Amino acid sequence: MIRVLFVCLGNICRSPMAQFVLQDLAKRRCMAEAFQVDSAATSREEIGNPVHPGTIRELARRGIPAGEHYARQMTREDYQKYDWLIGMEESNLRNMRRITGGDPEGKIRRLLDFSDRPRDIADPWFTGNFVRTYEDIREGCEALLGSLCPERL
Ligand code: 4NP
């Protein structure tokens, strides 16, 4: 079992999108049971709130099921519970390390560092561009899967 926690600032736009995209990709490759995926926020802003309609809409357009999810803030305990804690942008990683008190096992990564073009994923809460968010997240999740289980692609 590979345990993955996606993390962004609010846990209503990017990290739940990444959670549902990875679950869908794993399912299509008959690897759903191999993964435990969740998402969380670094901030307290949106705690308890549902997934943003922009994220739901982009997933629906592509036939990707969005499960129910309510924003929660990541905790120090998450560091032991997950094999990978994957942030969307550099500022997420700083906040994640602050919450965990460091990253001695090298589990905290940026999603698009798994891709050929390492970069941040912009926050659609500010840009309004959920299409771009989806494209970046899809690229990152495919690269992540390829890097975690190359023999099963
Ligand atoms: P996310 O977007 O980090 O992709 O979920 C945001 C959603 C809400 C806020 C910030 C970012 N907020 O400050 O409320």
mmCIF file of C-alpha atoms and ligand atoms in Angstrom:
data_model
loop_
_atom_site.group_PDB
_atom_site.id
_atom_site.type_symbol
_atom_site.label_atom_id
_atom_site.label_comp_id
_atom_site.label_asym_id
_atom_site.label_seq_id
_atom_site.Cartn_x
_atom_site.Cartn_y
_atom_site.Cartn_z
ATOM 1 C CA MET A 1 0.000 0.000 0.000
ATOM 2 C CA ILE A 2 1.348 3.412 -1.023
ATOM 3 C CA ARG A 3 -0.031 6.246 1.086
ATOM 4 C CA VAL A 4 -0.126 9.687 -0.522
ATOM 5 C CA LEU A 5 -1.281 12.974 1.016
ATOM 6 C CA PHE A 6 -1.722 15.895 -1.386
ATOM 7 C CA VAL A 7 -1.432 19.302 0.216
ATOM 8 C CA CYS A 8 -2.275 22.855 -0.861
ATOM 9 C CA LEU A 9 -3.118 26.126 0.872
ATOM 10 C CA GLY A 10 -6.895 25.748 1.270
ATOM 11 C CA ASN A 11 -7.638 22.057 0.459
ATOM 12 C CA ILE A 12 -10.655 22.979 -1.648
ATOM 13 C CA CYS A 13 -9.139 23.450 -5.157
ATOM 14 C CA ARG A 14 -5.808 21.832 -6.060
ATOM 15 C CA SER A 15 -5.114 19.085 -3.517
ATOM 16 C CA PRO A 16 -8.578 17.463 -3.715
ATOM 17 C CA MET A 17 -8.301 17.650 -7.516
ATOM 18 C CA ALA A 18 -4.968 15.806 -7.331
ATOM 19 C CA GLN A 19 -6.494 13.274 -4.936
ATOM 20 C CA PHE A 20 -9.348 12.426 -7.328
ATOM 21 C CA VAL A 21 -7.138 12.438 -10.437
ATOM 22 C CA LEU A 22 -4.611 10.050 -8.871
ATOM 23 C CA GLN A 23 -7.377 7.756 -7.607
ATOM 24 C CA ASP A 24 -8.874 7.707 -11.109
ATOM 25 C CA LEU A 25 -5.548 7.024 -12.858
ATOM 26 C CA ALA A 26 -4.767 4.236 -10.389
ATOM 27 C CA LYS A 27 -8.207 2.719 -10.907
ATOM 28 C CA ARG A 28 -7.827 2.766 -14.700
ATOM 29 C CA ARG A 29 -4.569 0.863 -14.291
ATOM 30 C CA CYS A 30 -6.224 -1.626 -11.904
ATOM 31 C CA MET A 31 -4.080 -0.326 -9.056
ATOM 32 C CA ALA A 32 -6.782 1.341 -6.971
ATOM 33 C CA GLU A 33 -6.166 -1.024 -4.064
ATOM 34 C CA ALA A 34 -2.465 -0.208 -4.096
ATOM 35 C CA PHE A 35 -3.073 3.403 -3.077
ATOM 36 C CA GLN A 36 -4.475 5.241 -0.107
ATOM 37 C CA VAL A 37 -4.915 8.876 -1.123
ATOM 38 C CA ASP A 38 -6.139 11.880 0.848
ATOM 39 C CA SER A 39 -5.623 15.637 0.819
ATOM 40 C CA ALA A 40 -5.202 18.425 3.349
ATOM 41 C CA ALA A 41 -4.521 22.151 3.753
ATOM 42 C CA THR A 42 -1.660 24.051 5.273
ATOM 43 C CA SER A 43 -3.986 26.904 6.306
ATOM 44 C CA ARG A 44 -7.090 26.939 8.481
ATOM 45 C CA GLU A 45 -9.033 29.184 6.038
ATOM 46 C CA GLU A 46 -11.388 26.616 4.552
ATOM 47 C CA ILE A 47 -11.593 23.906 7.230
ATOM 48 C CA GLY A 48 -14.854 21.961 6.897
ATOM 49 C CA ASN A 49 -15.696 23.396 3.480
ATOM 50 C CA PRO A 50 -16.512 21.231 0.446
ATOM 51 C CA VAL A 51 -14.512 20.985 -2.775
ATOM 52 C CA HIS A 52 -14.602 24.148 -4.915
ATOM 53 C CA PRO A 53 -17.160 24.102 -7.788
ATOM 54 C CA GLY A 54 -14.362 24.920 -10.272
ATOM 55 C CA THR A 55 -12.556 21.703 -9.323
ATOM 56 C CA ILE A 56 -15.782 19.649 -9.465
ATOM 57 C CA ARG A 57 -16.569 21.095 -12.900
ATOM 58 C CA GLU A 58 -13.147 20.303 -14.415
ATOM 59 C CA LEU A 59 -13.272 16.747 -13.100
ATOM 60 C CA ALA A 60 -16.848 16.229 -14.318
ATOM 61 C CA ARG A 61 -15.934 17.459 -17.818
ATOM 62 C CA ARG A 62 -13.411 14.648 -17.987
ATOM 63 C CA GLY A 63 -15.527 11.929 -16.437
ATOM 64 C CA ILE A 64 -13.465 11.763 -13.266
ATOM 65 C CA PRO A 65 -15.503 10.999 -10.157
ATOM 66 C CA ALA A 66 -15.139 13.443 -7.289
ATOM 67 C CA GLY A 67 -15.812 11.837 -3.938
ATOM 68 C CA GLU A 68 -17.002 13.758 -0.945
ATOM 69 C CA HIS A 69 -14.292 15.711 0.792
ATOM 70 C CA TYR A 70 -14.223 18.461 3.402
ATOM 71 C CA ALA A 71 -11.151 20.568 3.937
ATOM 72 C CA ARG A 72 -8.932 19.731 6.881
ATOM 73 C CA GLN A 73 -5.611 21.086 8.028
ATOM 74 C CA MET A 74 -2.675 18.698 7.872
ATOM 75 C CA THR A 75 -1.120 17.675 11.167
ATOM 76 C CA ARG A 76 2.258 16.670 12.420
ATOM 77 C CA GLU A 77 0.937 13.092 12.736
ATOM 78 C CA ASP A 78 0.312 12.970 8.976
ATOM 79 C CA TYR A 79 4.055 12.790 8.473
ATOM 80 C CA GLN A 80 4.157 9.259 9.926
ATOM 81 C CA LYS A 81 0.835 8.189 8.384
ATOM 82 C CA TYR A 82 1.867 8.841 4.766
ATOM 83 C CA ASP A 83 4.710 7.693 2.533
ATOM 84 C CA TRP A 84 4.546 10.850 0.416
ATOM 85 C CA LEU A 85 3.299 14.324 1.303
ATOM 86 C CA ILE A 86 3.016 16.210 -1.949
ATOM 87 C CA GLY A 87 2.550 19.967 -2.166
ATOM 88 C CA MET A 88 1.533 22.043 -5.166
ATOM 89 C CA GLU A 89 3.974 24.935 -4.889
ATOM 90 C CA GLU A 90 7.099 25.940 -3.055
ATOM 91 C CA SER A 91 5.200 27.938 -0.435
ATOM 92 C CA ASN A 92 3.151 24.816 0.438
ATOM 93 C CA LEU A 93 6.374 22.898 1.062
ATOM 94 C CA ARG A 94 7.648 25.565 3.439
ATOM 95 C CA ASN A 95 4.382 25.496 5.379
ATOM 96 C CA MET A 96 4.313 21.684 5.391
ATOM 97 C CA ARG A 97 7.812 21.514 6.868
ATOM 98 C CA ARG A 98 6.767 24.039 9.474
ATOM 99 C CA ILE A 99 3.801 21.849 10.480
ATOM 100 C CA THR A 100 5.809 18.599 10.553
ATOM 101 C CA GLY A 101 8.871 20.170 12.152
ATOM 102 C CA GLY A 102 11.140 19.059 9.301
ATOM 103 C CA ASP A 103 11.409 16.301 6.709
ATOM 104 C CA PRO A 104 14.016 13.793 7.941
ATOM 105 C CA GLU A 105 12.710 11.007 5.656
ATOM 106 C CA GLY A 106 12.520 13.110 2.479
ATOM 107 C CA LYS A 107 8.769 12.512 2.048
ATOM 108 C CA ILE A 108 7.764 16.106 1.334
ATOM 109 C CA ARG A 109 7.820 16.817 -2.399
ATOM 110 C CA ARG A 110 6.404 19.232 -4.967
ATOM 111 C CA LEU A 111 4.047 17.514 -7.435
ATOM 112 C CA LEU A 112 5.613 18.800 -10.640
ATOM 113 C CA ASP A 113 9.097 17.885 -9.443
ATOM 114 C CA PHE A 114 8.106 14.386 -10.593
ATOM 115 C CA SER A 115 7.602 15.740 -14.148
ATOM 116 C CA ASP A 116 10.070 16.708 -16.863
ATOM 117 C CA ARG A 117 9.290 20.391 -16.265
ATOM 118 C CA PRO A 118 9.567 21.051 -12.520
ATOM 119 C CA ARG A 119 7.447 24.053 -11.531
ATOM 120 C CA ASP A 120 4.749 25.353 -9.166
ATOM 121 C CA ILE A 121 1.057 24.786 -9.770
ATOM 122 C CA ALA A 122 -0.614 28.196 -9.598
ATOM 123 C CA ASP A 123 -3.507 28.676 -7.204
ATOM 124 C CA PRO A 124 -6.812 28.788 -9.138
ATOM 125 C CA TRP A 125 -8.396 30.464 -6.136
ATOM 126 C CA PHE A 126 -6.452 33.515 -7.341
ATOM 127 C CA THR A 127 -6.064 32.827 -11.105
ATOM 128 C CA GLY A 128 -9.567 31.470 -11.759
ATOM 129 C CA ASN A 129 -7.986 29.163 -14.368
ATOM 130 C CA PHE A 130 -9.135 25.684 -13.381
ATOM 131 C CA VAL A 131 -8.396 24.284 -16.840
ATOM 132 C CA ARG A 132 -4.726 25.068 -16.398
ATOM 133 C CA THR A 133 -4.866 23.629 -12.885
ATOM 134 C CA TYR A 134 -6.295 20.379 -14.223
ATOM 135 C CA GLU A 135 -3.669 20.102 -16.972
ATOM 136 C CA ASP A 136 -0.820 20.681 -14.514
ATOM 137 C CA ILE A 137 -2.239 18.257 -11.965
ATOM 138 C CA ARG A 138 -2.856 15.585 -14.579
ATOM 139 C CA GLU A 139 0.750 15.901 -15.784
ATOM 140 C CA GLY A 140 1.999 15.698 -12.213
ATOM 141 C CA CYS A 141 -0.117 12.686 -11.249
ATOM 142 C CA GLU A 142 0.918 10.730 -14.340
ATOM 143 C CA ALA A 143 4.566 11.512 -13.622
ATOM 144 C CA LEU A 144 4.091 10.561 -9.971
ATOM 145 C CA LEU A 145 2.530 7.208 -10.887
ATOM 146 C CA GLY A 146 5.312 6.567 -13.386
ATOM 147 C CA SER A 147 7.892 7.289 -10.769
ATOM 148 C CA LEU A 148 6.247 5.267 -7.980
ATOM 149 C CA CYS A 149 5.386 2.162 -10.035
ATOM 150 C CA PRO A 150 7.099 2.280 -13.432
ATOM 151 C CA GLU A 151 6.680 -1.461 -13.979
ATOM 152 C CA ARG A 152 2.884 -1.243 -13.718
ATOM 153 C CA LEU A 153 2.171 1.434 -16.317
HETATM 154 P P1 4NP B 1 -6.274 25.734 -2.884
HETATM 155 O O1 4NP B 1 -6.911 27.178 -3.188
HETATM 156 O O2 4NP B 1 -5.058 25.968 -2.036
HETATM 157 O O3 4NP B 1 -5.901 25.198 -4.241
HETATM 158 O O4 4NP B 1 -7.350 24.931 -2.211
HETATM 159 C C1 4NP B 1 -7.247 28.056 -2.149
HETATM 160 C C2 4NP B 1 -8.532 28.059 -1.632
HETATM 161 C C3 4NP B 1 -8.864 28.938 -0.619
HETATM 162 C C4 4NP B 1 -7.911 29.805 -0.118
HETATM 163 C C5 4NP B 1 -6.634 29.801 -0.623
HETATM 164 C C6 4NP B 1 -6.298 28.917 -1.637
HETATM 165 N N1 4NP B 1 -8.264 30.711 0.905
HETATM 166 O O5 4NP B 1 -7.390 31.495 1.335
HETATM 167 O O6 4NP B 1 -9.394 30.716 1.390
#
